[in-house]
Coordinates of C-alpha atoms in Angstrom, one line a residue:
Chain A
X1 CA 0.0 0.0 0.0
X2 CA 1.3 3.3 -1.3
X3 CA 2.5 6.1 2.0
X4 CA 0.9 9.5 2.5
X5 CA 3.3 12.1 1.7
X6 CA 3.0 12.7 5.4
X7 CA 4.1 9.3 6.4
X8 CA 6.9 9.8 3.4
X9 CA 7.9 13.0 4.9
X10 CA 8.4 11.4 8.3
X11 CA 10.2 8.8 6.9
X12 CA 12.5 10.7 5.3
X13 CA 12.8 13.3 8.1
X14 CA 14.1 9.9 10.2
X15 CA 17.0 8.8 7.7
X16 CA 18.2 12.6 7.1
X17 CA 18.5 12.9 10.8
X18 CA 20.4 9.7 11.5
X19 CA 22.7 10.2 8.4
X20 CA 23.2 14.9 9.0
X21 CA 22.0 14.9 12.5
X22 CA 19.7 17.9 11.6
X23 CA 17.1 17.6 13.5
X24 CA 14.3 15.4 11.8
X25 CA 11.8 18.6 12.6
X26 CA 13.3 20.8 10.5
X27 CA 13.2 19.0 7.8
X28 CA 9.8 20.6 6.3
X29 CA 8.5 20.2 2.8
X30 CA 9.8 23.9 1.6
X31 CA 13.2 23.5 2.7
X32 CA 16.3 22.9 0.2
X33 CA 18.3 19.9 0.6
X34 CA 21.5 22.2 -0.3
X35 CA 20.5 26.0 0.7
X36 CA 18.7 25.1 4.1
X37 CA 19.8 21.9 5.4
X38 CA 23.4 21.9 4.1
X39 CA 23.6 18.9 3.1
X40 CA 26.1 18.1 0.7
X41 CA 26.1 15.8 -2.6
X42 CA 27.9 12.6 -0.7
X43 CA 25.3 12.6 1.6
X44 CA 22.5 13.5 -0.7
X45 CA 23.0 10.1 -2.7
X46 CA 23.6 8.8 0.6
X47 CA 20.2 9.7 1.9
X48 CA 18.6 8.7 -1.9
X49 CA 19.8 5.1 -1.7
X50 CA 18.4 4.6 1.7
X51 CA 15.3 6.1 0.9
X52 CA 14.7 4.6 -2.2
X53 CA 15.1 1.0 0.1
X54 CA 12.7 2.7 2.8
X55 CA 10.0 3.1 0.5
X56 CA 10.8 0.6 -2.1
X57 CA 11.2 2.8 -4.7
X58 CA 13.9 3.8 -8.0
X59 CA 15.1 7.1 -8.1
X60 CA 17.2 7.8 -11.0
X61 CA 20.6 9.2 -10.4
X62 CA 19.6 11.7 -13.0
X63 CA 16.2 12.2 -10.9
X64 CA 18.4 13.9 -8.0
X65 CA 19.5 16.6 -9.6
X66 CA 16.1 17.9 -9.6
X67 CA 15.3 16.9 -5.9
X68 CA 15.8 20.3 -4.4
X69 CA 13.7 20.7 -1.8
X70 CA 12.5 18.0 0.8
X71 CA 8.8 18.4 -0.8
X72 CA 10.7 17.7 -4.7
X73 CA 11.8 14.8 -3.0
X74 CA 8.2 13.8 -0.9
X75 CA 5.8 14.1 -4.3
X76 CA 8.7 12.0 -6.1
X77 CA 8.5 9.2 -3.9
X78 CA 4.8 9.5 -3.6
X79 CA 4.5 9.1 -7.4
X80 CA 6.9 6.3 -8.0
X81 CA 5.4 4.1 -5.7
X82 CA 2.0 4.7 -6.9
Chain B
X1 CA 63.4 21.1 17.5
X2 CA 62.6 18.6 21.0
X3 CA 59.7 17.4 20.6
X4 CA 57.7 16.5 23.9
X5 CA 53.8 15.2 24.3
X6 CA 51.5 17.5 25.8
X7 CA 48.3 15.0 25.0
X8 CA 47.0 11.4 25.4
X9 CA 43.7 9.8 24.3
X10 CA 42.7 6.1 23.6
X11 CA 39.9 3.4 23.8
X12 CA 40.4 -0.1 24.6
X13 CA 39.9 -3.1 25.5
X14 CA 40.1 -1.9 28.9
X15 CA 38.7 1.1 28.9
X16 CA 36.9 3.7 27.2
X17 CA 39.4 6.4 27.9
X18 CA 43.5 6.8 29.4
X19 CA 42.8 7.0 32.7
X20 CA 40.3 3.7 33.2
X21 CA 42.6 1.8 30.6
X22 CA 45.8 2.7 32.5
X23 CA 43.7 2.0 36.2
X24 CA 43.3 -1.6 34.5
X25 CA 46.9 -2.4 33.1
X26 CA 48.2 -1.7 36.9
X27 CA 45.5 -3.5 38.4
X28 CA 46.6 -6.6 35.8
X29 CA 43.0 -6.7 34.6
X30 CA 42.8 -8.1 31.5
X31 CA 40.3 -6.7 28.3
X32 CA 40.1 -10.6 26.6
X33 CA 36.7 -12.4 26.6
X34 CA 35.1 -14.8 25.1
X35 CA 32.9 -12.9 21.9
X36 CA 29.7 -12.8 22.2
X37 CA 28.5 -13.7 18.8
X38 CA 28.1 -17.5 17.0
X39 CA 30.9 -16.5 14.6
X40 CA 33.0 -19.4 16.0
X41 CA 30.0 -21.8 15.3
X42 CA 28.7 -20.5 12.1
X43 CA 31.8 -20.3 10.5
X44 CA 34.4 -22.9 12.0
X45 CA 36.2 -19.9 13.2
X46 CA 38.8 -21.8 15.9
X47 CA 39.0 -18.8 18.1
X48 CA 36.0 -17.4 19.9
X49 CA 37.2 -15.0 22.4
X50 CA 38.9 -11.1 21.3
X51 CA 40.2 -7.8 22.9
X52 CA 36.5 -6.0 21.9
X53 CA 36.7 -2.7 22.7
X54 CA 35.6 -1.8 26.9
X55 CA 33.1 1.5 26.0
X56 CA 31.1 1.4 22.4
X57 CA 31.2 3.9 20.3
X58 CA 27.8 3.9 20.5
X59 CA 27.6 5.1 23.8
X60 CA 30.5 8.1 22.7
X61 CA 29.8 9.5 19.3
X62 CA 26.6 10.9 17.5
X63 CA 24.7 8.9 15.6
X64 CA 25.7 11.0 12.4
X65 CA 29.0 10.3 12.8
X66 CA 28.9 6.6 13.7
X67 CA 27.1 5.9 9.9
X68 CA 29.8 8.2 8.4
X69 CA 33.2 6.8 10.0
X70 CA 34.4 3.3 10.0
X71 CA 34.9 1.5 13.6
X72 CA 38.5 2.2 13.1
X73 CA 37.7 6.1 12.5
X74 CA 35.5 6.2 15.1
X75 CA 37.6 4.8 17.6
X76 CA 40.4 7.4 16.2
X77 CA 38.2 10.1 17.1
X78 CA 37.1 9.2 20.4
X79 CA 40.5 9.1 21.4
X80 CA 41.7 12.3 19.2
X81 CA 39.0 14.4 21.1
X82 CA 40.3 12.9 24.7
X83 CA 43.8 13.6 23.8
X84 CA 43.1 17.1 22.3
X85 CA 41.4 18.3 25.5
X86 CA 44.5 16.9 27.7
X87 CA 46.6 19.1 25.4
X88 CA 44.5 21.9 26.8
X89 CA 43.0 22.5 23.2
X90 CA 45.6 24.8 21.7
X91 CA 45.3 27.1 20.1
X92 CA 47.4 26.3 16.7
X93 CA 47.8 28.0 13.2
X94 CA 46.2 25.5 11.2
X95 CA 49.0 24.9 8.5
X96 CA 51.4 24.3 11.7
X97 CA 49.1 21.1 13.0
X98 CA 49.3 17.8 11.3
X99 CA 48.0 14.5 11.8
X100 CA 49.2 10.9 11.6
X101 CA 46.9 8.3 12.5
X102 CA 47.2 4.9 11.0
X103 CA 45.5 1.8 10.9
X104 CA 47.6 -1.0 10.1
X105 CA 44.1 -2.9 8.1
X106 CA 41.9 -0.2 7.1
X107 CA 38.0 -0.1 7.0
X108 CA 37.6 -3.9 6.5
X109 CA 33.9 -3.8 8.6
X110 CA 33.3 -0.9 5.9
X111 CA 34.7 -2.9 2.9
X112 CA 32.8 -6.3 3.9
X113 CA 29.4 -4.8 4.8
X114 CA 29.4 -3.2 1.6
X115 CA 30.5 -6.5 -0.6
X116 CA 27.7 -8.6 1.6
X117 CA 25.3 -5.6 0.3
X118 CA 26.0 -5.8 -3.4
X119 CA 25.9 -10.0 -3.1
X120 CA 22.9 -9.6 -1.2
X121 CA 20.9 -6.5 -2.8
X122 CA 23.0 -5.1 -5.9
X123 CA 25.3 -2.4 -6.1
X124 CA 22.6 -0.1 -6.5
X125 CA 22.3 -0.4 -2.5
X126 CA 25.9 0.5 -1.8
X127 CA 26.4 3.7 0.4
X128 CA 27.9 6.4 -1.5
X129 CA 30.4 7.0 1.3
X130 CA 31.6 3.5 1.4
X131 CA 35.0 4.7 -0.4
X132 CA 35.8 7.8 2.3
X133 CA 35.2 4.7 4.9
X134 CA 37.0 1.9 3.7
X135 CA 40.0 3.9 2.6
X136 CA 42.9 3.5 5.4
X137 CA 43.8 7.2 5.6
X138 CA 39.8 7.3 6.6
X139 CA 40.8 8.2 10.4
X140 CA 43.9 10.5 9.4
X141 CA 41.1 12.3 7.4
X142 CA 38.7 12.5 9.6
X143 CA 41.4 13.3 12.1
X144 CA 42.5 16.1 9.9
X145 CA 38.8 17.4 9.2
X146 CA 38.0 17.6 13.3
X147 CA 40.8 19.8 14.2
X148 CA 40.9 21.8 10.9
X149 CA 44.8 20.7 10.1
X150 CA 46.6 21.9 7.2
X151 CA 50.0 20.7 7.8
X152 CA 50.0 17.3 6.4
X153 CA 47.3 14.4 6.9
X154 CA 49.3 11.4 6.6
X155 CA 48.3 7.1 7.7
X156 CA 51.9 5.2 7.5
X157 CA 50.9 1.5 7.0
X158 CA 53.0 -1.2 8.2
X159 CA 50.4 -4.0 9.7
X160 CA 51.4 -4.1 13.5
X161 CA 54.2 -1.2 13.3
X162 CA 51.8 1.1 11.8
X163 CA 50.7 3.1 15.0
X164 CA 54.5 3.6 16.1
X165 CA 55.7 4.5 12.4
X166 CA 52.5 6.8 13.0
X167 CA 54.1 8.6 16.0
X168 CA 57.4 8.5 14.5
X169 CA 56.4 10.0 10.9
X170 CA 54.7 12.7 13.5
X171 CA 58.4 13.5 15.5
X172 CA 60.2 13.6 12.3
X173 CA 57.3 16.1 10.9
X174 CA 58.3 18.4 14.0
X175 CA 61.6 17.9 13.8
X176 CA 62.2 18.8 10.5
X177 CA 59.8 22.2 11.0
X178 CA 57.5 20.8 9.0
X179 CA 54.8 21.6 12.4
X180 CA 54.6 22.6 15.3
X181 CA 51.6 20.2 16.5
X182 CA 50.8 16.8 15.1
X183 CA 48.3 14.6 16.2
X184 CA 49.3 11.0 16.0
X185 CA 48.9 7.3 16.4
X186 CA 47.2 4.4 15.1
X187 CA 43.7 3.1 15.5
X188 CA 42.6 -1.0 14.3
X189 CA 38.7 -2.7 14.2
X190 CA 39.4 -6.0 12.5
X191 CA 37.1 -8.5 15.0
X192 CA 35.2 -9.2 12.0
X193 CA 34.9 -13.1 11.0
X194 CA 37.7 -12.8 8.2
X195 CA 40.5 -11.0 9.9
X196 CA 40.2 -13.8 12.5
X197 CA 39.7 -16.8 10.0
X198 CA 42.9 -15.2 8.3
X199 CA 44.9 -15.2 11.2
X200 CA 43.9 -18.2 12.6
X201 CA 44.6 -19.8 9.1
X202 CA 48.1 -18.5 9.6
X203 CA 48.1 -20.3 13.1
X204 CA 49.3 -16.8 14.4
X205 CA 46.0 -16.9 17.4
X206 CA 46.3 -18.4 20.3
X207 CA 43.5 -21.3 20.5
X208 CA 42.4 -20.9 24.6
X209 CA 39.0 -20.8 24.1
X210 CA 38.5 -22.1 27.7
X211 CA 41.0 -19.3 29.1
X212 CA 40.0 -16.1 27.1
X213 CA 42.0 -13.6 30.1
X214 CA 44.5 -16.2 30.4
X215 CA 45.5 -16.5 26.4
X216 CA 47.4 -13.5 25.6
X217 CA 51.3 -14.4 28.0
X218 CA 53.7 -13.3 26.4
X219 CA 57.1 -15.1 27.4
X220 CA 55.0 -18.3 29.0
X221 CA 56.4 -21.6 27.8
X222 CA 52.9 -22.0 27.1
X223 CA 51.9 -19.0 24.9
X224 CA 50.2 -20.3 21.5
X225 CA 49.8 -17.0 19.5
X226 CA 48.3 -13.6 20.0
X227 CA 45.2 -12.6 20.9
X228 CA 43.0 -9.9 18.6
X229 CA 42.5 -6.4 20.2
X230 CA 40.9 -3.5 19.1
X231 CA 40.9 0.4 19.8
X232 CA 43.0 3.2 19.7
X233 CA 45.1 5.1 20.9
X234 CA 46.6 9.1 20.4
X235 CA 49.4 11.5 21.5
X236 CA 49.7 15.0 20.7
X237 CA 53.3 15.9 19.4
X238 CA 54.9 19.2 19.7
X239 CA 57.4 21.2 19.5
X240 CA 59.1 21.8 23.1
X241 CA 59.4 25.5 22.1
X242 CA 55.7 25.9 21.5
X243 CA 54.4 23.5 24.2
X244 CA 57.0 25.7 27.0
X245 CA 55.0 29.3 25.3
X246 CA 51.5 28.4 25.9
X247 CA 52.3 26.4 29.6
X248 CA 51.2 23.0 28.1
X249 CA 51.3 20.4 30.8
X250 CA 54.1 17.7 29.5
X251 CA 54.3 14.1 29.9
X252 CA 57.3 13.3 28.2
X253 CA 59.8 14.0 25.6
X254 CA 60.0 12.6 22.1
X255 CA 63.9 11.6 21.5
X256 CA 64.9 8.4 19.5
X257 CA 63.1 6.7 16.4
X258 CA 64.9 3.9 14.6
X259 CA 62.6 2.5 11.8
X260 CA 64.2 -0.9 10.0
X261 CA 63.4 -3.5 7.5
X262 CA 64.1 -6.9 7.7
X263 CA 64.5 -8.0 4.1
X264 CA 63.7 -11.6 5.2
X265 CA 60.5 -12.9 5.1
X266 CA 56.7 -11.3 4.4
X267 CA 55.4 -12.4 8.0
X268 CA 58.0 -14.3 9.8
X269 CA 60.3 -12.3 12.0
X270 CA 64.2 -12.2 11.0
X271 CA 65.0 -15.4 13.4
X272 CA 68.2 -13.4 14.1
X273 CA 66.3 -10.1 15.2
X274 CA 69.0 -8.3 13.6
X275 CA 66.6 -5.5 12.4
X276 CA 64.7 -5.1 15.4
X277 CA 68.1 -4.9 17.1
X278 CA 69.5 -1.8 14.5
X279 CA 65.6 -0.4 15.7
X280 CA 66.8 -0.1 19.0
X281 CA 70.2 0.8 18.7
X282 CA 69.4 4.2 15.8
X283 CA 66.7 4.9 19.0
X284 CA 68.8 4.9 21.2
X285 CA 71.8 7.0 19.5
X286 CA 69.1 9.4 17.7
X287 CA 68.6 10.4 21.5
X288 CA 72.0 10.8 22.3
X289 CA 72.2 8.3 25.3
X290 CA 73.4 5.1 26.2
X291 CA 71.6 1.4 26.3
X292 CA 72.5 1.9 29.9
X293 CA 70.2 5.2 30.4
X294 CA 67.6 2.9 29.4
X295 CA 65.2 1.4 32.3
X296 CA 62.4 0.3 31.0
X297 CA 60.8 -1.5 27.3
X298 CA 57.4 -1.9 26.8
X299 CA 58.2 -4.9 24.3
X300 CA 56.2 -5.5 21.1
X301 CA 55.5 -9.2 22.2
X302 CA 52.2 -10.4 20.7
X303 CA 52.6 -13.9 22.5
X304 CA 53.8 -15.8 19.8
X305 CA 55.8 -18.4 20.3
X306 CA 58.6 -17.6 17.5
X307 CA 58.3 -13.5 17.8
X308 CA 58.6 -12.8 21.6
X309 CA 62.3 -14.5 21.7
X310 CA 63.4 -13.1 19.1
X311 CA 62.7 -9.7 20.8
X312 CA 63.6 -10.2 23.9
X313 CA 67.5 -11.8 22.9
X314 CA 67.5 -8.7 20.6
X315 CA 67.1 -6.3 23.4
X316 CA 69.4 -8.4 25.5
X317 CA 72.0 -8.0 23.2
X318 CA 71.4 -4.3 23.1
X319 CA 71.2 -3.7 26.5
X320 CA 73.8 -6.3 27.8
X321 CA 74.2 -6.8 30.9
X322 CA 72.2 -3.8 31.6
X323 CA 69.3 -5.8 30.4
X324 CA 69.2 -7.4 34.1
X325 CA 68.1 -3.5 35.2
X326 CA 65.5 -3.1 32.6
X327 CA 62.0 -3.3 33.4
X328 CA 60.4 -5.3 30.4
X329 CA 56.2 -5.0 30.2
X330 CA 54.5 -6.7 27.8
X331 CA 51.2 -5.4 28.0
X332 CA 49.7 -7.3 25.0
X333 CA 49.1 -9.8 27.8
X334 CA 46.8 -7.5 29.1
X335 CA 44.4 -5.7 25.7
X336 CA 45.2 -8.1 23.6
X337 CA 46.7 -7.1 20.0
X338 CA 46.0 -3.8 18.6
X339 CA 47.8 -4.2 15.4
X340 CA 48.0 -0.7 13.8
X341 CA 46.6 0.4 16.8
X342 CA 49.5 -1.4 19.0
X343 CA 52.6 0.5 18.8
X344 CA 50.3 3.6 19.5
X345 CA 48.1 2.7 23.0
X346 CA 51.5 1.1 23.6
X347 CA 53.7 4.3 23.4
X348 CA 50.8 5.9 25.8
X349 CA 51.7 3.3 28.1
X350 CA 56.0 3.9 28.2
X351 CA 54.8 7.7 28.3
X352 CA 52.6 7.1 31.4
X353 CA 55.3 4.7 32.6
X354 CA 58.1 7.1 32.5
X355 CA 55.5 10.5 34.0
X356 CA 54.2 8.2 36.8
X357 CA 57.8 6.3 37.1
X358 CA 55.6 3.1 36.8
X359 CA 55.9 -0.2 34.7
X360 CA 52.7 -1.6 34.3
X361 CA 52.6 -5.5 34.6
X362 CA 52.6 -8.4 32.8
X363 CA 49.6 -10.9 33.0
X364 CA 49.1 -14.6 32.9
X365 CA 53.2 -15.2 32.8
X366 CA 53.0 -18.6 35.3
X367 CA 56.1 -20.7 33.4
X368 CA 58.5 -17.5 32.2
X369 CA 60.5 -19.0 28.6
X370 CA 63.6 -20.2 30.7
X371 CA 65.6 -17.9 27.8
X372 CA 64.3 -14.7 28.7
X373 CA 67.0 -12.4 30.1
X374 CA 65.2 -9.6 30.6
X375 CA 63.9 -8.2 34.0
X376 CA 60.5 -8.6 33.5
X377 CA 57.4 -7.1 35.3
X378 CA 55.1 -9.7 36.5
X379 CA 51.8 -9.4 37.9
X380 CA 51.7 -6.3 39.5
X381 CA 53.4 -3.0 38.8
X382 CA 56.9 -2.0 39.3
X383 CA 58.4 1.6 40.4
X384 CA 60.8 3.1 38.3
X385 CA 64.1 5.0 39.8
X386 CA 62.5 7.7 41.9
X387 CA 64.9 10.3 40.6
X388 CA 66.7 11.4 37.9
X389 CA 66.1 11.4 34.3
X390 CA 64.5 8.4 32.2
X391 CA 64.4 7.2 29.1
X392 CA 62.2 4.1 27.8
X393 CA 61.7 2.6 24.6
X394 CA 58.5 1.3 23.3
X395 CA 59.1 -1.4 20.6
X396 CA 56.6 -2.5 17.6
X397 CA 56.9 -4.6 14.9
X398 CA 54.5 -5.9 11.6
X399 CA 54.1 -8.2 8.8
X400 CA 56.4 -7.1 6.0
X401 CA 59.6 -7.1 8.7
X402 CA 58.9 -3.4 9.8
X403 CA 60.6 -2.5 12.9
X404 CA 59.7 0.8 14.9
X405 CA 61.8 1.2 18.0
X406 CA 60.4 5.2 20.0
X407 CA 62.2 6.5 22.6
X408 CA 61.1 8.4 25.2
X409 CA 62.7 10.3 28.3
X410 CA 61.2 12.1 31.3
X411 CA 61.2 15.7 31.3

């Protein structure tokens, strides 16, 4: 069964902060990976692969690029497990 | 440029810090148990005890940085940041402060989790960071990247001399001007099933399953190989000029290095010891002293039954007769082997030894090797000469006939 994008957002809020430590509250739909949360391309891949085991999903390494904000990243998961 | 230490970290199998693994090597505790895990079982492993580390990392480090670094990372920078704040935290320019931190195996949990992960679930699932952890220079690195050092990063490998070549690469980079500060020493986490099914398959483990705090005795008759350790340890190096300007506290000076090569065989010692001997002797006369200034040798000696003779006739012939004055420790007996990670908590040890003019003791030594002509500390700890000034030597030696003999005197 296919995740809200709330339940998405929480479970990505959980592997951002055990992988950056940034606290899993701020990691809110409208923020940028890269401008707001600081997190840099090692960890961003990082973060991908675990996610895309999380919620069972394939996220293109050419997808990531366009994964800027936490919410890019919530409505892409949301649509490739539908 | 004298170089002194100003700093001391480490974790181990006896404790998670200096002070609680020191406490233990005078009290003769020993750090070996029997593993709790069904490695032995599942894979035929003959061993099933290790030196496993006293505090986890776990309980230490963030969770961040426990998924980023290897064991042997972690376990550098647990140490680094206990040793750093014993230095007082000094205030350094950054391209004046180096590091050198080896490991003498690398990031082999790192490198085996991730080839179980690509047999397992593809490579697609391997962690991007899985390079930056596996690489040996990892803890240098990270090292490095947690005090902001721009002097020089550098992870001399040479299996179970590695942490001592560490500290030595670290003098020489003060010596030569190169630094004022370097952070140095060696860190190992190999109790992973392969590391021991490859040393067992080399018959280099002792086999006292029913004995785990008994197996590591070093000069026993009965000794049957080495015991696996894990941990780290770390001294901060610096010039004496620079230490003496800020006030630093320091434990001990930096004086003699000899670094050899065997050229005989790619594990076995030189039966001869001739290397390890030259070690001692370029220490010694580096230092400008005498084998007779020295009074005390924390000895390389793993427990194996060919390598801890051949030391301790080498040092005997270096010392000669003097060698009935010198307080021999083998404290192997005690944490079990370190490998890169050895000649490093082992150099903390001679430097504690010489501030508190103490040498720990040797465990589990019930039948000493009727050859061993070497004053050596049993059981409980033995004072040093009350007065005067000291010198010690702290011996290591690896696979590949590395030798690393460090000298250090009192202050």
């Amino acid at each position: 069964m296919a995740l809200s994008e709330q339940d998405i957002l929480a479970g990505l809020a959980e592997i951002v902060a055990e992988e950056t430590g940034i606290d899993a509250g701020d990691v809110q739909l409208d923020k940028s990976f890269t401008d707001d949360l600081d997190i840099d391309s090692l960890s961003m891949m990082t973060i991908v692969t675990l996610a895309e085991e999380k919620f069972d999903v394939r996220i293109p390494d050419e997808e990531v690029k366009n994964l800027v904000t936490v919410g890019d990243a919530v409505s892409y998961i949301a649509k490739a497990q539908a | 440029m004298a170089v002194v230490v100003t700093g001391l970290g480490a974790t181990t199998p006896l404790g998670g810090d200096v002070r609680s693994t020191w406490e233990a090597a005078l009290a003769g505790r020993s750090g070996v148990r029997t593993l709790e895990n069904d490695w032995a079982e599942r894979y035929g492993i003959p061993v099933s005890f290790a030196g496993q580390i006293a505090v986890s990392p776990e309980e230490v480090l963030k969770r961040p940085e426990i998924k980023r670094m290897d064991p042997s990372a972690q376990f550098a920078i647990i140490a680094t940041r206990e040793a750093w704040a014993d230095a007082g935290s000094p205030e350094v320019d950054p391209e004046r402060l180096g590091t050198v931190v080896s490991s003498g195996i690398g990031g082999v949990w790192t490198l085996l989790t991730a080839w179980d992960t690509v047999k397992e679930r593809g490579a697609e699932r391997v962690l991007p960071l899985t390079v930056p952890m596996l690489m040996p220079n990892s803890p240098t690195a990270y090292v490095e990247l947690e005090l902001g050092a721009k002097a020089g990063a550098h992870a001399p490998v040479s299996a179970c001399a590695s942490g001592a070549e560490a500290i030595g690469m670290a003098f020489e980079m003060i010596e030569s001007g190169r630094a004022d500060v370097v952070v140095a020493g060696g860190t190992e986490a190999a109790i992973h099933p392969l590391p021991i099914s490859a040393f067992a398959a080399m018959q280099a483990l002792s086999k006292r399953n029913d004995d785990p705090a008994g197996a590591s005795r070093p000069y026993d008759t009965t000794r049957d190989g080495f015991v696996l350790g894990e941990g780290a340890g770390i001294v901060v190096l610096e010039s004496e000029e620079h230490a003496r300007a800020r006030g630093a506290k320091i434990y001990a000076r930096l004086t003699g290095l000899g670094l050899t090569s065997d050229a005989h065989h790619i594990a076995a010692p030189d039966p001869e010891g001739a290397g390890q001997q030259r070690a001692m002797r370029i220490a010694i006369e580096r230092a400008g002293l005498t084998a007779n200034d020295i009074v005390h040798v924390n000895a390389h000696a793993t427990s194996t039954p060919a390598g801890d003779m051949v030391e301790a006739r080498g040092i005997r012939s270096v010392m000669g007769a003097h060698a009935d004055n010198v307080l021999l420790s083998a404290t192997k007996s005690m944490t079990g082997h370190l490998l890169g990670g050895a000649g490093a908590l082992e150099s903390v040890f001679t430097i504690l030894a010489l501030h508190e003019r103490t040498a720990p003791p040797t465990i589990n030594v019930n039948s000493p090797d009727p050859e061993l002509q070497v004053d050596l500390v049993r059981d409980t700890p033995r004072a040093l000469p009350a007065s005067g000034d000291l010198a010690a030597i702290n011996n290591a030696f690896g696979f590949g006939g590395h030798n690393a003999a460090l000298l250090f005197t009192t202050v």
